[in-house]
Amino acid sequence: MDLIIVESPSKAKTISKYLKGKYRVDASGGHIRDLPQKTLGVSIEKNYEPKYVNSPGKEDTIKRLTEEARSADRVYLATDPDREGEAISWHLQTVLGLDADKDNRIEFNEISPKAVERALKKPRKINYNLVDAQQARRVLDRLVGYKLSPFLNNKIQDGLSAGRVQSVALRLIVDREREIQAFKPEEYWTITAELQDKEKKFSPFKAALEKFEGKKLKIVNKEQADAALAALGDGSYAVNAVKKSITKSHAPAPFTTSTLQQDASNKCGMTAPETMLMAQHLYEGIDVEGEGHIAFVTYIRTDSTRVSEDAQASALSYIEEKYGREYCPEKPNVYASKKGAQDAHEAIRPIDLARTPESVKKLLDKKHYNIYKLIYERFIASQMAEAQYDSMQIEIENGAYGLKASGKTLRFKGYTAVYQESRKEDEEETGGKLLPALSEGDGLDGISLKPEQKFTKPPVRYTDASLVKAMEDKGIGRPSTYASIISVLNKRRYVEKEGKYMKPTDVAYRITDILLQYFTDIMDVGFTANMEEKLDEIEDGGKDWRSIIGDFYPPFEEKLRFANTDGDEETDILCEKCGSRMIRKSNKYGKYLACSNYPKCSNIVSEQGPEVSETLCPNCGQPMIVRMGKFGKFLSCSNYPECKCTLPFGEKAEDVLEGVCPDCGKPTKKLKSKRGKFFYGCTGYPDCKFLSWDMPTGEKCPQCGSAVIKTAKGDFRCSNRDCAYTPMTPAEEKHD
C-alpha cells in the first residue's frame, strides 16, 4: 500500500476519509528536523551551513514513519503548498532515507477528493528553490535572533528577544505611539445649514459650508465661525449647480491571508492568531456529525487573489441561480495581486459552494462559523456585478460662501446583496436618501445654522487588523508570519491591549531605541522589505541563498561587535586571576570590571571592590558579599571557599529561609527550579542534600520516617504519599 505523509493528524484524517482506505495516510506533526534549540546551529565559517538535528520529541514519529516508509510500495509527501511545506517534505525525504531522484512530492490547494486524486496523478521532485528560500529565511532569522537577543538581555533585562521582522513590527507600534504623544490638537469649526425649497415641495435637507470666494474654506476659531454665521444669516441661498450621476462600486477581491485577518478583526473582534487557528481547522478538516472529517476552505496562507476557472464558473452558476443573471458581471471578475505576491496557489475560498453558511451553522461552533461565513460571502461577492448608486450633488451659494449637499441611494445591490464592506458607506448628511429635485437658480430658505467646534485627532493606535495591513503594505514579513509576529509581541509583553488597540510597554521603547542606535538597517522598513524581495528571488531560482546571507552577515557582525563594546574602557587594573588588564564595562546592572583575557579568563569584579551586605550567612553567620555573576548580582558568603552559601541579591536570609531540614536540623531555603517551580533545599548543602517540593517542618513521620511537610494549602502531612499518617496541626496540639 502507498503511504501519504502530511503535517497534521487532522489533515491526515480528512485525506484518509476521502481516499477510502486506498492509501495509508500519516502525519509528521510539522517539522521533524530543524536547527538545534539551544545553540546557533549555523556554521558561519563553512559558508553558513545549517546544522540540522532531529527535533526533540519526534523520536517516536520518526521511527514510526521510517517503518511505514520501508514497508510502503511508494511514499508521497503531501505537505502544504508553500516554502515551509516544501522544506518539511525535504526534511522528511532526508530523514526517512527516500530516493531524492523519485517523484514523491505532491501538492494541492484544497483538501477535496478531486484535488487529492489530481495531485496523486502528478507527483514531482522536491523544488529546491523553495527549500533554499525557506533555508535562507530560517538561517537569517536564526543569526539575527540568536545574536541580538543576548545583546538585549545584557543591556536591558533578561527574557527579551529580537527578530528580523518582529523588531521592525514593534518599531511601527512604538513610532505610532510617539506620534500620538507628540500630537498637538488643532481647532477647527464646521457649519451645517438646514435648507428647504421656497415652495416647500420637498423635505428639508442639510448642506455643509465648504468654500469662500471659490476657495476651500478652513475655519480655525470661533471669531471666524461667528463671522461666517453672520454673513450666512444676512444673505440668501440659491442653487448654483446640480450634478446627477450613476456611481458604481466594484466588488472586493477574494480573501488573502492579510485581508481575512483584517476583516475578522473588524467584524468579529478576533485577533490575527485566533483567526488563523480557526482558518487552519477549516482548511485541514473538522469532524462533522453524520459526515465525518470534512475540509471547508482552500489553503489559507496566500497573498494571491487568483481564482481557478472551475471555481469561478461554479460561483457564477451559483450566483445566477440564487440571485439572477443580472447579478453576474458581463465579464468574469479578475483581480490583480499585489507586487511580489506568491501566485502558486489561489485566494482563500470555500471548497464546496453547496455548503452554505446557513447549512453548516449548526455543525460548527461560533468562531469557526464566523470565519467560514466571512470566507464564503467574500468569495461569492468577489464574483458578482458592481453595486450601482444614484448620486446627486447640489452646490449652493450665499454671497461669497459656497455650500454643498451630497447624497445617494442604492440603485442596484450587486455584490452588496451578499457582502458589506467593514466601513460604512459614505452617505454624508442625507441618510441614504436622494436630495430634492432642484434646478440651477432655485432659491432656498435657510431654516437653521449649526456651528460645531472640533479638534484634529491624533493617529490611531494599531489594532491587529491595521498592523497586518501596515506590514503587508510595507512589505514586512509574509502571510504566514503576520499572526505569529503579533502573538510574540503580546506574549513577550512588548505591547498591552487597551480594548482592541496595541500600546507599547516601557521595555518596547528601550528595545526599539537601542536597536535603532546600533542596527539602523535591521530596523529600517525598506531594508526588511528588500530582504523579502531577495528571498523571493531565491524562490524564482535567480539567487544563491548563501550569497544573500554572506552579503548581510559580516556588516551585521561588525555592528554587533561595536554595540557590545561601545563605551568599554581599558584600565591599568590587573586581573587577580591571570594578570591581564581589566576592561571597564557596563550593562543593565551598572559598571564593572571584566578580564580582557576572556574567554580564557572570565573574572568579573565590582570596580569598587567587594560590597559587603547587611545580610548574614544562614549557615555560618559571616557577612554576605555582593558579587557579579553570569545572571547579574548575587550574595555569596565572605567565608568562601569554606562556606559556599549563596542567596539571591536583594533578599535577606530571613526572607528566603523557610522550614527546617528533618535530616540535619538546619534551615531550608526556598529556591526556584529552571522551569520556574519553587522547592526547598537544605542550607547545609553540599554536606546535606535534602530537597522537598513542600516546606519541611523539621519533623519526621513516626510511621515511615519520611519528612513531615506543610503544603501550600496549610495542611500538614507525611511527604510519603503512600503513608496514611496525618499529624495534628499546631492548633490541634495546643487544644489537645
PDB file of N, CA and C in Angstrom, residues 26-87:
ATOM      1  N   ASP A  26      -0.483   9.296   7.074  1.00  0.00           N
ATOM      2  CA  ASP A  26       0.064   9.568   8.407  1.00  0.00           C
ATOM      3  C   ASP A  26       0.576  11.008   8.455  1.00  0.00           C
ATOM      4  N   ALA A  27       0.838  11.488   9.678  1.00  0.00           N
ATOM      5  CA  ALA A  27       1.239  12.887   9.872  1.00  0.00           C
ATOM      6  C   ALA A  27       2.583  12.982  10.583  1.00  0.00           C
ATOM      7  N   SER A  28       3.372  13.968  10.179  1.00  0.00           N
ATOM      8  CA  SER A  28       4.683  14.188  10.799  1.00  0.00           C
ATOM      9  C   SER A  28       4.602  15.114  11.999  1.00  0.00           C
ATOM     10  N   GLY A  29       3.472  15.825  12.140  1.00  0.00           N
ATOM     11  CA  GLY A  29       3.363  16.811  13.211  1.00  0.00           C
ATOM     12  C   GLY A  29       4.232  18.028  12.954  1.00  0.00           C
ATOM     13  N   GLY A  30       4.352  18.424  11.678  1.00  0.00           N
ATOM     14  CA  GLY A  30       5.191  19.573  11.327  1.00  0.00           C
ATOM     15  C   GLY A  30       6.603  19.131  11.009  1.00  0.00           C
ATOM     16  N   HIS A  31       7.579  19.968  11.332  1.00  0.00           N
ATOM     17  CA  HIS A  31       8.989  19.648  11.060  1.00  0.00           C
ATOM     18  C   HIS A  31       9.447  18.482  11.936  1.00  0.00           C
ATOM     19  N   ILE A  32      10.177  17.550  11.347  1.00  0.00           N
ATOM     20  CA  ILE A  32      10.812  16.504  12.155  1.00  0.00           C
ATOM     21  C   ILE A  32      12.309  16.781  12.298  1.00  0.00           C
ATOM     22  N   ARG A  33      12.782  17.805  11.596  1.00  0.00           N
ATOM     23  CA  ARG A  33      14.193  18.192  11.669  1.00  0.00           C
ATOM     24  C   ARG A  33      14.273  19.710  11.583  1.00  0.00           C
ATOM     25  N   ASP A  34      15.183  20.292  12.380  1.00  0.00           N
ATOM     26  CA  ASP A  34      15.296  21.755  12.403  1.00  0.00           C
ATOM     27  C   ASP A  34      16.648  22.122  12.978  1.00  0.00           C
ATOM     28  N   LEU A  35      16.914  23.413  13.061  1.00  0.00           N
ATOM     29  CA  LEU A  35      18.113  23.882  13.740  1.00  0.00           C
ATOM     30  C   LEU A  35      17.992  23.576  15.226  1.00  0.00           C
ATOM     31  N   PRO A  36      19.094  23.311  15.920  1.00  0.00           N
ATOM     32  CA  PRO A  36      19.024  22.984  17.350  1.00  0.00           C
ATOM     33  C   PRO A  36      18.434  24.139  18.158  1.00  0.00           C
ATOM     34  N   GLN A  37      17.798  23.806  19.266  1.00  0.00           N
ATOM     35  CA  GLN A  37      17.098  24.811  20.061  1.00  0.00           C
ATOM     36  C   GLN A  37      18.037  25.678  20.897  1.00  0.00           C
ATOM     37  N   LYS A  38      19.129  25.105  21.411  1.00  0.00           N
ATOM     38  CA  LYS A  38      19.933  25.809  22.401  1.00  0.00           C
ATOM     39  C   LYS A  38      21.286  26.293  21.873  1.00  0.00           C
ATOM     40  N   THR A  39      21.589  26.011  20.626  1.00  0.00           N
ATOM     41  CA  THR A  39      22.828  26.511  20.036  1.00  0.00           C
ATOM     42  C   THR A  39      22.508  27.199  18.718  1.00  0.00           C
ATOM     43  N   LEU A  40      23.487  27.946  18.185  1.00  0.00           N
ATOM     44  CA  LEU A  40      23.255  28.716  16.967  1.00  0.00           C
ATOM     45  C   LEU A  40      22.847  27.826  15.804  1.00  0.00           C
ATOM     46  N   GLY A  41      23.546  26.709  15.630  1.00  0.00           N
ATOM     47  CA  GLY A  41      23.160  25.757  14.591  1.00  0.00           C
ATOM     48  C   GLY A  41      23.501  26.207  13.179  1.00  0.00           C
ATOM     49  N   VAL A  42      24.343  27.225  13.048  1.00  0.00           N
ATOM     50  CA  VAL A  42      24.760  27.702  11.728  1.00  0.00           C
ATOM     51  C   VAL A  42      26.278  27.842  11.741  1.00  0.00           C
ATOM     52  N   SER A  43      26.962  27.147  10.834  1.00  0.00           N
ATOM     53  CA  SER A  43      28.418  27.212  10.763  1.00  0.00           C
ATOM     54  C   SER A  43      28.816  28.397   9.891  1.00  0.00           C
ATOM     55  N   ILE A  44      29.134  29.510  10.541  1.00  0.00           N
ATOM     56  CA  ILE A  44      29.478  30.730   9.818  1.00  0.00           C
ATOM     57  C   ILE A  44      30.743  30.533   8.999  1.00  0.00           C
ATOM     58  N   GLU A  45      31.697  29.762   9.543  1.00  0.00           N
ATOM     59  CA  GLU A  45      32.962  29.544   8.843  1.00  0.00           C
ATOM     60  C   GLU A  45      32.790  28.671   7.609  1.00  0.00           C
ATOM     61  N   LYS A  46      31.764  27.844   7.571  1.00  0.00           N
ATOM     62  CA  LYS A  46      31.539  26.937   6.437  1.00  0.00           C
ATOM     63  C   LYS A  46      30.412  27.461   5.548  1.00  0.00           C
ATOM     64  N   ASN A  47      30.510  28.717   5.195  1.00  0.00           N
ATOM     65  CA  ASN A  47      29.560  29.331   4.259  1.00  0.00           C
ATOM     66  C   ASN A  47      28.121  29.224   4.759  1.00  0.00           C
ATOM     67  N   TYR A  48      27.945  29.425   6.068  1.00  0.00           N
ATOM     68  CA  TYR A  48      26.620  29.491   6.699  1.00  0.00           C
ATOM     69  C   TYR A  48      25.843  28.182   6.571  1.00  0.00           C
ATOM     70  N   GLU A  49      26.591  27.080   6.638  1.00  0.00           N
ATOM     71  CA  GLU A  49      25.954  25.763   6.549  1.00  0.00           C
ATOM     72  C   GLU A  49      25.081  25.519   7.784  1.00  0.00           C
ATOM     73  N   PRO A  50      23.785  25.247   7.596  1.00  0.00           N
ATOM     74  CA  PRO A  50      22.931  24.950   8.749  1.00  0.00           C
ATOM     75  C   PRO A  50      23.200  23.547   9.285  1.00  0.00           C
ATOM     76  N   LYS A  51      23.161  23.410  10.592  1.00  0.00           N
ATOM     77  CA  LYS A  51      23.392  22.112  11.240  1.00  0.00           C
ATOM     78  C   LYS A  51      22.048  21.587  11.753  1.00  0.00           C
ATOM     79  N   TYR A  52      21.386  20.813  10.931  1.00  0.00           N
ATOM     80  CA  TYR A  52      20.060  20.318  11.292  1.00  0.00           C
ATOM     81  C   TYR A  52      20.165  19.124  12.233  1.00  0.00           C
ATOM     82  N   VAL A  53      19.223  19.057  13.160  1.00  0.00           N
ATOM     83  CA  VAL A  53      19.111  17.917  14.078  1.00  0.00           C
ATOM     84  C   VAL A  53      17.656  17.471  14.102  1.00  0.00           C
ATOM     85  N   ASN A  54      17.450  16.213  14.428  1.00  0.00           N
ATOM     86  CA  ASN A  54      16.082  15.737  14.582  1.00  0.00           C
ATOM     87  C   ASN A  54      15.418  16.481  15.732  1.00  0.00           C
ATOM     88  N   SER A  55      14.203  16.923  15.514  1.00  0.00           N
ATOM     89  CA  SER A  55      13.511  17.749  16.509  1.00  0.00           C
ATOM     90  C   SER A  55      13.241  16.962  17.783  1.00  0.00           C
ATOM     91  N   PRO A  56      13.501  17.571  18.961  1.00  0.00           N
ATOM     92  CA  PRO A  56      13.236  16.895  20.236  1.00  0.00           C
ATOM     93  C   PRO A  56      11.775  16.465  20.338  1.00  0.00           C
ATOM     94  N   GLY A  57      11.559  15.271  20.829  1.00  0.00           N
ATOM     95  CA  GLY A  57      10.198  14.761  20.996  1.00  0.00           C
ATOM     96  C   GLY A  57       9.644  14.085  19.766  1.00  0.00           C
ATOM     97  N   LYS A  58      10.421  14.088  18.664  1.00  0.00           N
ATOM     98  CA  LYS A  58       9.926  13.479  17.420  1.00  0.00           C
ATOM     99  C   LYS A  58      10.521  12.080  17.177  1.00  0.00           C
ATOM    100  N   GLU A  59      11.180  11.531  18.184  1.00  0.00           N
ATOM    101  CA  GLU A  59      11.832  10.228  18.002  1.00  0.00           C
ATOM    102  C   GLU A  59      10.832   9.139  17.611  1.00  0.00           C
ATOM    103  N   ASP A  60       9.714   9.080  18.334  1.00  0.00           N
ATOM    104  CA  ASP A  60       8.711   8.045  18.038  1.00  0.00           C
ATOM    105  C   ASP A  60       8.084   8.263  16.662  1.00  0.00           C
ATOM    106  N   THR A  61       7.843   9.537  16.313  1.00  0.00           N
ATOM    107  CA  THR A  61       7.264   9.848  14.993  1.00  0.00           C
ATOM    108  C   THR A  61       8.205   9.418  13.881  1.00  0.00           C
ATOM    109  N   ILE A  62       9.494   9.736  14.030  1.00  0.00           N
ATOM    110  CA  ILE A  62      10.481   9.365  13.011  1.00  0.00           C
ATOM    111  C   ILE A  62      10.574   7.846  12.880  1.00  0.00           C
ATOM    112  N   LYS A  63      10.581   7.165  14.007  1.00  0.00           N
ATOM    113  CA  LYS A  63      10.661   5.697  13.984  1.00  0.00           C
ATOM    114  C   LYS A  63       9.447   5.108  13.281  1.00  0.00           C
ATOM    115  N   ARG A  64       8.263   5.627  13.608  1.00  0.00           N
ATOM    116  CA  ARG A  64       7.026   5.101  13.003  1.00  0.00           C
ATOM    117  C   ARG A  64       6.991   5.355  11.496  1.00  0.00           C
ATOM    118  N   LEU A  65       7.319   6.587  11.104  1.00  0.00           N
ATOM    119  CA  LEU A  65       7.274   6.925   9.684  1.00  0.00           C
ATOM    120  C   LEU A  65       8.337   6.168   8.895  1.00  0.00           C
ATOM    121  N   THR A  66       9.499   5.947   9.507  1.00  0.00           N
ATOM    122  CA  THR A  66      10.563   5.190   8.838  1.00  0.00           C
ATOM    123  C   THR A  66      10.108   3.771   8.557  1.00  0.00           C
ATOM    124  N   GLU A  67       9.486   3.133   9.546  1.00  0.00           N
ATOM    125  CA  GLU A  67       8.990   1.762   9.370  1.00  0.00           C
ATOM    126  C   GLU A  67       7.889   1.713   8.323  1.00  0.00           C
ATOM    127  N   GLU A  68       7.000   2.703   8.342  1.00  0.00           N
ATOM    128  CA  GLU A  68       5.916   2.735   7.353  1.00  0.00           C
ATOM    129  C   GLU A  68       6.456   2.953   5.946  1.00  0.00           C
ATOM    130  N   ALA A  69       7.485   3.825   5.825  1.00  0.00           N
ATOM    131  CA  ALA A  69       8.062   4.111   4.506  1.00  0.00           C
ATOM    132  C   ALA A  69       8.749   2.877   3.925  1.00  0.00           C
ATOM    133  N   ARG A  70       9.413   2.111   4.792  1.00  0.00           N
ATOM    134  CA  ARG A  70      10.107   0.905   4.319  1.00  0.00           C
ATOM    135  C   ARG A  70       9.134  -0.135   3.780  1.00  0.00           C
ATOM    136  N   SER A  71       7.984  -0.233   4.424  1.00  0.00           N
ATOM    137  CA  SER A  71       7.015  -1.261   4.017  1.00  0.00           C
ATOM    138  C   SER A  71       6.062  -0.776   2.922  1.00  0.00           C
ATOM    139  N   ALA A  72       6.086   0.514   2.602  1.00  0.00           N
ATOM    140  CA  ALA A  72       5.161   1.061   1.604  1.00  0.00           C
ATOM    141  C   ALA A  72       5.663   0.787   0.189  1.00  0.00           C
ATOM    142  N   ASP A  73       4.725   0.613  -0.732  1.00  0.00           N
ATOM    143  CA  ASP A  73       5.097   0.469  -2.141  1.00  0.00           C
ATOM    144  C   ASP A  73       5.656   1.779  -2.688  1.00  0.00           C
ATOM    145  N   ARG A  74       5.064   2.887  -2.233  1.00  0.00           N
ATOM    146  CA  ARG A  74       5.504   4.199  -2.683  1.00  0.00           C
ATOM    147  C   ARG A  74       5.153   5.222  -1.609  1.00  0.00           C
ATOM    148  N   VAL A  75       5.981   6.255  -1.476  1.00  0.00           N
ATOM    149  CA  VAL A  75       5.746   7.288  -0.461  1.00  0.00           C
ATOM    150  C   VAL A  75       5.489   8.620  -1.165  1.00  0.00           C
ATOM    151  N   TYR A  76       4.409   9.294  -0.754  1.00  0.00           N
ATOM    152  CA  TYR A  76       4.095  10.626  -1.267  1.00  0.00           C
ATOM    153  C   TYR A  76       4.190  11.631  -0.123  1.00  0.00           C
ATOM    154  N   LEU A  77       4.864  12.729  -0.360  1.00  0.00           N
ATOM    155  CA  LEU A  77       4.995  13.803   0.627  1.00  0.00           C
ATOM    156  C   LEU A  77       4.001  14.896   0.248  1.00  0.00           C
ATOM    157  N   ALA A  78       2.968  15.072   1.076  1.00  0.00           N
ATOM    158  CA  ALA A  78       1.842  15.955   0.727  1.00  0.00           C
ATOM    159  C   ALA A  78       1.715  17.112   1.703  1.00  0.00           C
ATOM    160  N   THR A  79       2.839  17.752   2.010  1.00  0.00           N
ATOM    161  CA  THR A  79       2.812  18.901   2.917  1.00  0.00           C
ATOM    162  C   THR A  79       2.269  20.132   2.196  1.00  0.00           C
ATOM    163  N   ASP A  80       2.085  21.217   2.939  1.00  0.00           N
ATOM    164  CA  ASP A  80       1.430  22.419   2.393  1.00  0.00           C
ATOM    165  C   ASP A  80       2.156  22.969   1.165  1.00  0.00           C
ATOM    166  N   PRO A  81       1.412  23.642   0.275  1.00  0.00           N
ATOM    167  CA  PRO A  81       1.993  24.135  -0.983  1.00  0.00           C
ATOM    168  C   PRO A  81       2.682  25.490  -0.840  1.00  0.00           C
ATOM    169  N   ASP A  82       3.720  25.548   0.019  1.00  0.00           N
ATOM    170  CA  ASP A  82       4.481  26.782   0.169  1.00  0.00           C
ATOM    171  C   ASP A  82       5.907  26.435   0.562  1.00  0.00           C
ATOM    172  N   ARG A  83       6.716  27.462   0.825  1.00  0.00           N
ATOM    173  CA  ARG A  83       8.123  27.223   1.155  1.00  0.00           C
ATOM    174  C   ARG A  83       8.277  26.327   2.376  1.00  0.00           C
ATOM    175  N   GLU A  84       7.502  26.626   3.414  1.00  0.00           N
ATOM    176  CA  GLU A  84       7.616  25.862   4.651  1.00  0.00           C
ATOM    177  C   GLU A  84       7.232  24.408   4.410  1.00  0.00           C
ATOM    178  N   GLY A  85       6.140  24.205   3.657  1.00  0.00           N
ATOM    179  CA  GLY A  85       5.716  22.843   3.341  1.00  0.00           C
ATOM    180  C   GLY A  85       6.759  22.101   2.526  1.00  0.00           C
ATOM    181  N   GLU A  86       7.408  22.803   1.572  1.00  0.00           N
ATOM    182  CA  GLU A  86       8.442  22.178   0.747  1.00  0.00           C
ATOM    183  C   GLU A  86       9.628  21.770   1.605  1.00  0.00           C
ATOM    184  N   ALA A  87       9.988  22.621   2.571  1.00  0.00           N
ATOM    185  CA  ALA A  87      11.108  22.311   3.463  1.00  0.00           C
ATOM    186  C   ALA A  87      10.785  21.113   4.351  1.00  0.00           C
TER     187      ALA A  87
END
